[in-house]
CSV table of C-alpha atoms in Angstrom, one decimal:
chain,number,residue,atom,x,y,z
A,274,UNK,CA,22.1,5.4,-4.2
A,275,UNK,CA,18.7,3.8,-4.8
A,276,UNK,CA,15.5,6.3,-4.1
A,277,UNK,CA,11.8,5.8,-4.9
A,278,UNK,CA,10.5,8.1,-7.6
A,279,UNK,CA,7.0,8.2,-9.2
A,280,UNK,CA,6.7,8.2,-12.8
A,281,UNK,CA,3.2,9.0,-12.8
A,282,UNK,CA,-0.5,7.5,-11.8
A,283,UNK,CA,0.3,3.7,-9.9
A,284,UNK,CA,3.9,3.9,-11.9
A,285,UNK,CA,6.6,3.6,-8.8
A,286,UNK,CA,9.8,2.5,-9.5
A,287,UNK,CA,13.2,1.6,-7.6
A,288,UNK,CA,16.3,3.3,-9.4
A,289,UNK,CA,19.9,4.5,-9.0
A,290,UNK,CA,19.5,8.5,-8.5
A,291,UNK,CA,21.7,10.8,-7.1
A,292,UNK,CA,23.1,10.8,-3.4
A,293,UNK,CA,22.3,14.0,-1.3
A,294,UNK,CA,25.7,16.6,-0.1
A,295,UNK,CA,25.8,19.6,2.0
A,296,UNK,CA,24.6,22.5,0.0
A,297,UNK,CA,23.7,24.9,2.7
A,298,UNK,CA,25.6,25.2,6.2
A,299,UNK,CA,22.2,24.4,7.7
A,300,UNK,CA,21.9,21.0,5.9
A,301,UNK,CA,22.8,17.9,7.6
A,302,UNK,CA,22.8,14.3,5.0
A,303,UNK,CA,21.1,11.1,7.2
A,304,UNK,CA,21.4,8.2,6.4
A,305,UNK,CA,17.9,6.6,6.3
A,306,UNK,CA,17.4,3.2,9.5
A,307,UNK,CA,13.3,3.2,8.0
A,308,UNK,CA,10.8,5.0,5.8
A,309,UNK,CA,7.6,4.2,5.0
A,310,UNK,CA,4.4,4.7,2.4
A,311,UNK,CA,1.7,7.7,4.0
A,312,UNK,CA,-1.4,7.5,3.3
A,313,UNK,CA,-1.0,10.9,1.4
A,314,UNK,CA,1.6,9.1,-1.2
A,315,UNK,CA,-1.6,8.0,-2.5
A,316,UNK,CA,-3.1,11.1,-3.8
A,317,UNK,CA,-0.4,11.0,-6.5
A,318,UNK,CA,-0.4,7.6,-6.8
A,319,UNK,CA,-4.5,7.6,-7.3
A,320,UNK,CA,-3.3,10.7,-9.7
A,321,UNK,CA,-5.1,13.1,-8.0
A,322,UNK,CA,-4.0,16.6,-7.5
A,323,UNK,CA,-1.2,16.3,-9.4
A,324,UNK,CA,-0.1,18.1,-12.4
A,325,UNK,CA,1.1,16.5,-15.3
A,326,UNK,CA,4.6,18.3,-15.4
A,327,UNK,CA,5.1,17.2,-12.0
A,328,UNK,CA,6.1,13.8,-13.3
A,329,UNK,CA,8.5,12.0,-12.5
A,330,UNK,CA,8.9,12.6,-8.9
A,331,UNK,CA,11.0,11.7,-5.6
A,332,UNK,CA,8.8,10.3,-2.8
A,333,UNK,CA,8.9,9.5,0.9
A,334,UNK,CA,8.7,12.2,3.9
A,335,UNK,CA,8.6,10.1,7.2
A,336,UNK,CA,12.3,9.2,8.1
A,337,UNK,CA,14.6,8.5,10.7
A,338,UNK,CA,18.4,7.4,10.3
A,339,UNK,CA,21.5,7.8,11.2
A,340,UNK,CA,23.4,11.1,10.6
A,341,UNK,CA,26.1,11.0,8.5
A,342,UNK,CA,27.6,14.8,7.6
A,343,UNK,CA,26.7,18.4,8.6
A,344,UNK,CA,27.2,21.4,7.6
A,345,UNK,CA,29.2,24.1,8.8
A,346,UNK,CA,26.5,25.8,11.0
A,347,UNK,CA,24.6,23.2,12.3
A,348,UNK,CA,24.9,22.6,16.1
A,349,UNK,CA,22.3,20.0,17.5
A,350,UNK,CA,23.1,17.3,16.1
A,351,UNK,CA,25.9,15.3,15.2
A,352,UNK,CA,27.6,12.8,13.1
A,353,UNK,CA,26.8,9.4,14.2
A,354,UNK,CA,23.4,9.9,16.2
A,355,UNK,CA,20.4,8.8,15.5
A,356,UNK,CA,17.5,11.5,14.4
A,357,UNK,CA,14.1,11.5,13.9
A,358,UNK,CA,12.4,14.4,11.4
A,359,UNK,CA,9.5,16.2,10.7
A,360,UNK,CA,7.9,16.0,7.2
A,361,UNK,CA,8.4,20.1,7.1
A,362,UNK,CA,12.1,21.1,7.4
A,363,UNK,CA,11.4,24.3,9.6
A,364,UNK,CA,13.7,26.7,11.5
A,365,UNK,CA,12.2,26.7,14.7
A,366,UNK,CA,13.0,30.4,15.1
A,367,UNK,CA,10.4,32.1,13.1
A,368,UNK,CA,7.8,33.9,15.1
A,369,UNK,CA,5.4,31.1,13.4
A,370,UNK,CA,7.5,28.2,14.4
A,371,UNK,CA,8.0,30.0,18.0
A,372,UNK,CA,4.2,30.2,18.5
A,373,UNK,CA,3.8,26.6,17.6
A,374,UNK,CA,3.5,26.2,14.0
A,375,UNK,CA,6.6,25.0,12.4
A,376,UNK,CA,4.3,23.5,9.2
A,377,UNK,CA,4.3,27.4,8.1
A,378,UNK,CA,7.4,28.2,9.0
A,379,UNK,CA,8.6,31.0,7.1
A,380,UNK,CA,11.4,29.4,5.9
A,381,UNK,CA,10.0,25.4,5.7
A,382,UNK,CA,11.1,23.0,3.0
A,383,UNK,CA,8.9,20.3,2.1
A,384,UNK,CA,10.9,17.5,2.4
A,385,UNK,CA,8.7,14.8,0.6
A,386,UNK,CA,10.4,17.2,-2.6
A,387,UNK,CA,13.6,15.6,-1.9
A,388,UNK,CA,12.3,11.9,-1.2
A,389,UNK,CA,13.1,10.2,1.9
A,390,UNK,CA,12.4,6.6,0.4
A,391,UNK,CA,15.8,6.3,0.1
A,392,UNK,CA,19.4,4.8,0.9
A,393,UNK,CA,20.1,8.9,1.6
A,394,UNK,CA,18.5,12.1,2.7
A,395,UNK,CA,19.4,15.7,3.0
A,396,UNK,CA,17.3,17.8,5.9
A,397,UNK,CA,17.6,21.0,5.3
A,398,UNK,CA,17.3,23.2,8.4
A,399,UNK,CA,18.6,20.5,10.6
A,400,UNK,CA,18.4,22.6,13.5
A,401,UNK,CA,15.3,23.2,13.6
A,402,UNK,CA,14.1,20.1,12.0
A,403,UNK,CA,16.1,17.0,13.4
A,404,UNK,CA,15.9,15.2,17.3
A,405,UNK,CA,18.3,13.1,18.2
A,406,UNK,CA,17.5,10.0,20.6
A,407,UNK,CA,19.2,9.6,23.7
A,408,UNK,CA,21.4,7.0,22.5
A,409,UNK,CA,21.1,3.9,19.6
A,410,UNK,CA,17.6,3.0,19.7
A,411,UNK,CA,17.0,-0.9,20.0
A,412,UNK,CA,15.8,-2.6,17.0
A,413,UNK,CA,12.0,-2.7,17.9
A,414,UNK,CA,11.3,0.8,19.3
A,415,UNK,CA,12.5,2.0,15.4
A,416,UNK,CA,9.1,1.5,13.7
A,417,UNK,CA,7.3,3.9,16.6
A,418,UNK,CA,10.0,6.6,16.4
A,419,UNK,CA,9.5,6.5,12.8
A,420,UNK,CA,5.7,6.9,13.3
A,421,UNK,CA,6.5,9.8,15.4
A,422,UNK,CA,7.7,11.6,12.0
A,423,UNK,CA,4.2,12.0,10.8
A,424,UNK,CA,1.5,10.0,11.8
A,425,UNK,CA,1.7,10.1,15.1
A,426,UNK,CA,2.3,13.9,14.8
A,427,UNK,CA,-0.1,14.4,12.8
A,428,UNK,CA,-2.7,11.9,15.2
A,429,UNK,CA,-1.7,13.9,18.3
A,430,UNK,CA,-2.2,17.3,16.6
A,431,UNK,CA,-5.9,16.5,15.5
A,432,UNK,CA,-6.2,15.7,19.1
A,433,UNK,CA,-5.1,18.2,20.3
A,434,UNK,CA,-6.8,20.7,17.9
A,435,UNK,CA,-9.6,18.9,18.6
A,436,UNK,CA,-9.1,19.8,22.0
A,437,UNK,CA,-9.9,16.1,23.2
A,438,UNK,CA,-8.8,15.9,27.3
A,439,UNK,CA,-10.6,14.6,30.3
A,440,UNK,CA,-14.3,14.3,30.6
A,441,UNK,CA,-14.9,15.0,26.8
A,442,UNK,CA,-16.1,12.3,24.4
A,443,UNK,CA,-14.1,12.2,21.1
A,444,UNK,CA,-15.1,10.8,17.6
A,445,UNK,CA,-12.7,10.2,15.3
A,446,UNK,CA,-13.3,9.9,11.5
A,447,UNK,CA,-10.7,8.1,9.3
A,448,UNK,CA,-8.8,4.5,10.4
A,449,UNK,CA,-5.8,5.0,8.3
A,450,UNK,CA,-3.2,5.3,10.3
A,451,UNK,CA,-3.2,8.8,11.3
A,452,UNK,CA,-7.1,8.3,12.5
A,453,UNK,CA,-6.1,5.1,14.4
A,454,UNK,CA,-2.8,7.5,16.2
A,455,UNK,CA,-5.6,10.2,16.8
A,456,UNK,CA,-7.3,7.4,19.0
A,457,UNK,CA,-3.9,6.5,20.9
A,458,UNK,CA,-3.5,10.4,21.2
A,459,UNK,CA,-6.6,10.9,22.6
A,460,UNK,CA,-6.3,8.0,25.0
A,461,UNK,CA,-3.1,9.8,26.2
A,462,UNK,CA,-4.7,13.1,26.4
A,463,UNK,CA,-7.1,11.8,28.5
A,464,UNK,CA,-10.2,11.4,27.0
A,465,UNK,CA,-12.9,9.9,28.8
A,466,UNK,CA,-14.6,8.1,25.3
A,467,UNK,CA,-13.4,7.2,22.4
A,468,UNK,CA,-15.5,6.3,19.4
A,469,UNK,CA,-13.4,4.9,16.4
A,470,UNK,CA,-15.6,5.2,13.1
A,471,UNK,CA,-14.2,2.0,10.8
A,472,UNK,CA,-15.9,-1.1,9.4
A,473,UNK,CA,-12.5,-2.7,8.9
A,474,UNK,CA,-11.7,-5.4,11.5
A,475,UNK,CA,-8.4,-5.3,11.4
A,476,UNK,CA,-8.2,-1.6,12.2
A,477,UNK,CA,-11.1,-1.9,14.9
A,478,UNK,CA,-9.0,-4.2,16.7
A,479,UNK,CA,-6.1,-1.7,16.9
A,480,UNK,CA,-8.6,0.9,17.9
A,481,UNK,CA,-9.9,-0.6,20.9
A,482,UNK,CA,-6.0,-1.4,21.6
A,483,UNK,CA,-5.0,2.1,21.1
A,484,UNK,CA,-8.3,2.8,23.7
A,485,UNK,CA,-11.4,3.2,21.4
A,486,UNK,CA,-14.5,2.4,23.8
A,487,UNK,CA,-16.8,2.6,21.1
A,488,UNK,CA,-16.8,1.7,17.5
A,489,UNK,CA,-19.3,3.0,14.8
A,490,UNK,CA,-18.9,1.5,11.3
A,491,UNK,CA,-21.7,3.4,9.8
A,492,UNK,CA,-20.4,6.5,7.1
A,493,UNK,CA,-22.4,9.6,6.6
A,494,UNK,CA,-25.3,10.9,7.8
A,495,UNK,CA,-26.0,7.5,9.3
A,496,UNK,CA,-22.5,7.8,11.1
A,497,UNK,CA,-23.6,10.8,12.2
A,498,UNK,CA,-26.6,9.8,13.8
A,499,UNK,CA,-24.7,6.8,15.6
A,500,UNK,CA,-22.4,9.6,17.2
A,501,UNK,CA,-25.8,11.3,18.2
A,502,UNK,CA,-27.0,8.3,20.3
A,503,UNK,CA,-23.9,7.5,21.8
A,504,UNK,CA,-24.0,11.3,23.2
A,505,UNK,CA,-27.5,12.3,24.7
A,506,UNK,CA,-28.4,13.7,21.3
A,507,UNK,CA,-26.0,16.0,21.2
A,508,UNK,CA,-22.8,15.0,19.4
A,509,UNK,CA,-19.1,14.8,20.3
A,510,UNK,CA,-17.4,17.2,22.1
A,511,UNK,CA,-14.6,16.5,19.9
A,512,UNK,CA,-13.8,15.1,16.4
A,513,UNK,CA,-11.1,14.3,14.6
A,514,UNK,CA,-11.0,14.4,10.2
A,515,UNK,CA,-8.3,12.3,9.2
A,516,UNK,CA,-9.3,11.5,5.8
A,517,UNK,CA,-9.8,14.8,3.7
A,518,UNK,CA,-13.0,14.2,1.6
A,519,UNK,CA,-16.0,16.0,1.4
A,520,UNK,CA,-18.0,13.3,3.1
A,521,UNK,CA,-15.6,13.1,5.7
A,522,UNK,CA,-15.3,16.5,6.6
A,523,UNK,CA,-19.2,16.8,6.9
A,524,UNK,CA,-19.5,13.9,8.4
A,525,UNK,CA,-17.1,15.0,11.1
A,526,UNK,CA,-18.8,18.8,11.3
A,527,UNK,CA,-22.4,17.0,11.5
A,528,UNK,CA,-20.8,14.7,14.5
A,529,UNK,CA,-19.6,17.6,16.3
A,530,UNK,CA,-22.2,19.6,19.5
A,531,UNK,CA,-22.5,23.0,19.3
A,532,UNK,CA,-19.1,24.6,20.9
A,533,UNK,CA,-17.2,21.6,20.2
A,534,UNK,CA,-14.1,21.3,18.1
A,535,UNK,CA,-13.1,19.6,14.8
A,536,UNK,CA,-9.4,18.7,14.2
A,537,UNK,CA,-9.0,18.4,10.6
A,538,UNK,CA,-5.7,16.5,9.2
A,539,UNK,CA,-7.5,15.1,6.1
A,540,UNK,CA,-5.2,16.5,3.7
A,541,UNK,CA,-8.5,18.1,1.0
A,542,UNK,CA,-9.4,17.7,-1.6
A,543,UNK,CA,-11.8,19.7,-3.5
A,544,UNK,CA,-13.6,20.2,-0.1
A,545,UNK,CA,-15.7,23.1,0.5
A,546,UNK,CA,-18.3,23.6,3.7
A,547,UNK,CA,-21.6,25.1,2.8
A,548,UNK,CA,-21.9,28.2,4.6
A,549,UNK,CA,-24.9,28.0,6.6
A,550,UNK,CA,-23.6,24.3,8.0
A,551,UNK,CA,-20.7,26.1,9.2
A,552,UNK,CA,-22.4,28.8,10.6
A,553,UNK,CA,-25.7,27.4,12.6
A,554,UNK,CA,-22.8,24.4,14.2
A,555,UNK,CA,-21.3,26.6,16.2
A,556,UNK,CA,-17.9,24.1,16.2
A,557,UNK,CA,-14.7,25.5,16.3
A,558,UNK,CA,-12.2,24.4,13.1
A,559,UNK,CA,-8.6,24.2,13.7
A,560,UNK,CA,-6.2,22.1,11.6
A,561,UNK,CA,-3.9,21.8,8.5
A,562,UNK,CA,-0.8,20.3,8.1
A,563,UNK,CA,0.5,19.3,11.3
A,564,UNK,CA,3.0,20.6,13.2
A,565,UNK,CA,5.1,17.8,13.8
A,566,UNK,CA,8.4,19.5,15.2
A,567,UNK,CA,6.2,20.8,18.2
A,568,UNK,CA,5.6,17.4,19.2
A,569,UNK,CA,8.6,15.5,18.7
A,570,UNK,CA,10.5,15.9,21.8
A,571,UNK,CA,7.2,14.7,23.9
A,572,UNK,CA,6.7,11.9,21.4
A,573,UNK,CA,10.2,10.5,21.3
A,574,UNK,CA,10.0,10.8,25.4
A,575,UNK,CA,6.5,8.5,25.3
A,576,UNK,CA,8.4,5.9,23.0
A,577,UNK,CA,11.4,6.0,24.3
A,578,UNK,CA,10.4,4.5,27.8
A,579,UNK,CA,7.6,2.5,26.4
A,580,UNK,CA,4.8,4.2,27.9
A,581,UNK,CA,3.0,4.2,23.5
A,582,UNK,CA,3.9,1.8,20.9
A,583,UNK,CA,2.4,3.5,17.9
A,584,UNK,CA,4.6,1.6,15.3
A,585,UNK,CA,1.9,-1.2,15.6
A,586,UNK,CA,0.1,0.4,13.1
A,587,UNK,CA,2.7,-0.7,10.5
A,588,UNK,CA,1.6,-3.9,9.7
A,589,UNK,CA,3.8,-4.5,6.1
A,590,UNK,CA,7.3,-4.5,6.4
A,591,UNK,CA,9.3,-4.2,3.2
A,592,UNK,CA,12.7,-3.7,1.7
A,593,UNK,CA,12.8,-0.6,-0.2
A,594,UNK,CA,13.3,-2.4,-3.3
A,595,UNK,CA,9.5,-3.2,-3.2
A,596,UNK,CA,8.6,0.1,-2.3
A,597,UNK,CA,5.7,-0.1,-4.9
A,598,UNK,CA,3.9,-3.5,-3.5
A,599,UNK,CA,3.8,-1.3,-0.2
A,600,UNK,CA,1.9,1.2,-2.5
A,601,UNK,CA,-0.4,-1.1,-4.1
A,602,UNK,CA,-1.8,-3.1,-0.6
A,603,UNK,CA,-1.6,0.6,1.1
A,604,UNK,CA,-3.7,1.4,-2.3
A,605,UNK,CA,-6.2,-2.0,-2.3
A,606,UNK,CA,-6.6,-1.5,1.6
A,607,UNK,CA,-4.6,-4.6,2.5
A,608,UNK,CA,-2.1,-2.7,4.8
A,609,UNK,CA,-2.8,-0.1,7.3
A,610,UNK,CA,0.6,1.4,6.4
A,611,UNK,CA,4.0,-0.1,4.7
A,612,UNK,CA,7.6,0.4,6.4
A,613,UNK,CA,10.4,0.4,3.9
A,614,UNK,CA,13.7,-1.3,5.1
A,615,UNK,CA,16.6,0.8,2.8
């Protein structure tokens, strides 16, 4: 089959590599409908926080497809439907998973390690890992359910983390994708403001259409200071990092009012709070990598009768044979976010 691997720093190539099978009565093989390029695919691709025996590698984690084969002990799903996955295979049994927290499952598989920018992909866990639609989703509701495998997720769980609902005012920092879902999660949650920080157009647009009432393009501690006078003074009662810098993170801490919360999705890189920051801000931290799988069945529901269209954000649509120009204008800031057609 053909598969996207990574050969190293901005080397992505399209080759023949091995189709998935059943090695574990828990595995189920899906065929993949869409992937797509995450914005965390660039971290390798930027080669950072890769090591150089890493090379080459498989790559792609957001999927949804078609099932094709499962194994022996694997009961939810079933040849033929169509299945939407969480980037973290997870049992959804484990005392973790049960409290909420299936990106720690005991047992998880990370499945961008077996590359779901392909023609195939094995799930392990399937169980646990894998919802099935209702039926054959139409054509254009495809790109939102495959949103739903990550950025979405991983939007609404910074939302939720950062405990946005009604009444509060949220900030969110970051208008990739996952920052411009947090806004459309917030919105959902019931957030009375919204402030998108972004200087790009484009993604300002899709903000406000998400439900961002304010936009702030400044970055920094003059970011900061624009979140201050939109809010008495006093700062957000909830922000969302969705980038995973240094600047960001403080940035987002600095934007935050004493006893409000900071939902950090950012995945970081050599980020460290100062102490005394942390301690005199009295915020509350809560984040990581998100648990997806808690959110899916809500998620799938919200698409599935068209109350969110989150696959807006997908604004390059590709075959997967040009996987890597979907890297390169994800890279050069010329698409929000790339959707691969196997």
């Amino acid at each position: 089959m053909r598969g996207t691997v990574m050969y190293g720093p901005g080397d992505v190539r399209v080759e023949d590599v091995p189709e998935p099978s059943i090695l574990e009565p828990t595995d189920a093989v899906v065929r993949i409908v869409r992937a797509c390029v995450c914005g965390s695919d660039l971290w390798p691709y930027r080669g950072i926080g890769v090591d150089d025996d890493a090379w080459p590698m498989p790559m792609g984690h957001e999927y949804v497809g078609i099932v094709e084969e499962v194994g022996a002990d694997v009961a939810t799903v079933r040849p033929g439907q169509f299945v939407v996955g969480s980037f973290w295979a997870s049992d959804n049994t484990c005392p973790i998973c049960r409290a909420g927290y299936q990106s720690a499952c005991v047992n998880r598989v990370a499945m961008g390690a077996l590359g779901a920018q392909a023609e195939l992909l094995r799930v392990p866990l399937a169980d646990g890992t894998l919802v099935a639609t209702p039926e054959l989703p139409s054509d254009d509701l495809i790109p939102s359910l495959l949103a739903a495998s990550d950025v979405l997720g991983t939007g609404w769980f910074a939302a939720v983390a950062a405990e946005a609902g009604p009444g509060k005012t949220i900030a969110v920092v970051g208008d990739g994708a996952v920052g411009l879902l947090a806004v459309l999660a917030a919105k959902q949650l019931g957030a009375e403001r919204i402030i998108a920080m972004s200087r790009h157009d484009d993604r300002q647009r899709l903000a406000r259409e998400f439900g961002a009432t304010d936009i702030v393009e400044e970055r920094g501690d003059e970011g900061v200071e624009q979140i201050k006078q939109l809010t008495d003074g006093l700062g957000a009662h909830s922000v969302v990092e969705a980038v995973g810098t240094q600047e960001s993170m403080m940035q987002a801490l600095h934007a935050t009012r004493p006893g409000g919360n900071v939902g950090f999705v950012g995945v970081t890189h050599d980020v460290a709070l100062p102490g005394m920051d942390l301690f005199w801000s009295l915020a509350h931290l809560h984040g990581g990598p998100a648990p997806v799988r808690r959110f899916l069945p809500e998620l799938i529901d919200l698409i599935w009768n068209r109350q969110i269209d989150p696959g807006k954000v997908f604004d390059l649509e590709l075959p997967l044979e040009e996987a890597a120009a979907g890297y390169e204008a994800m890279d050069e800031r010329r698409a929000i976010k790339a959707l691969l057609r196997p």
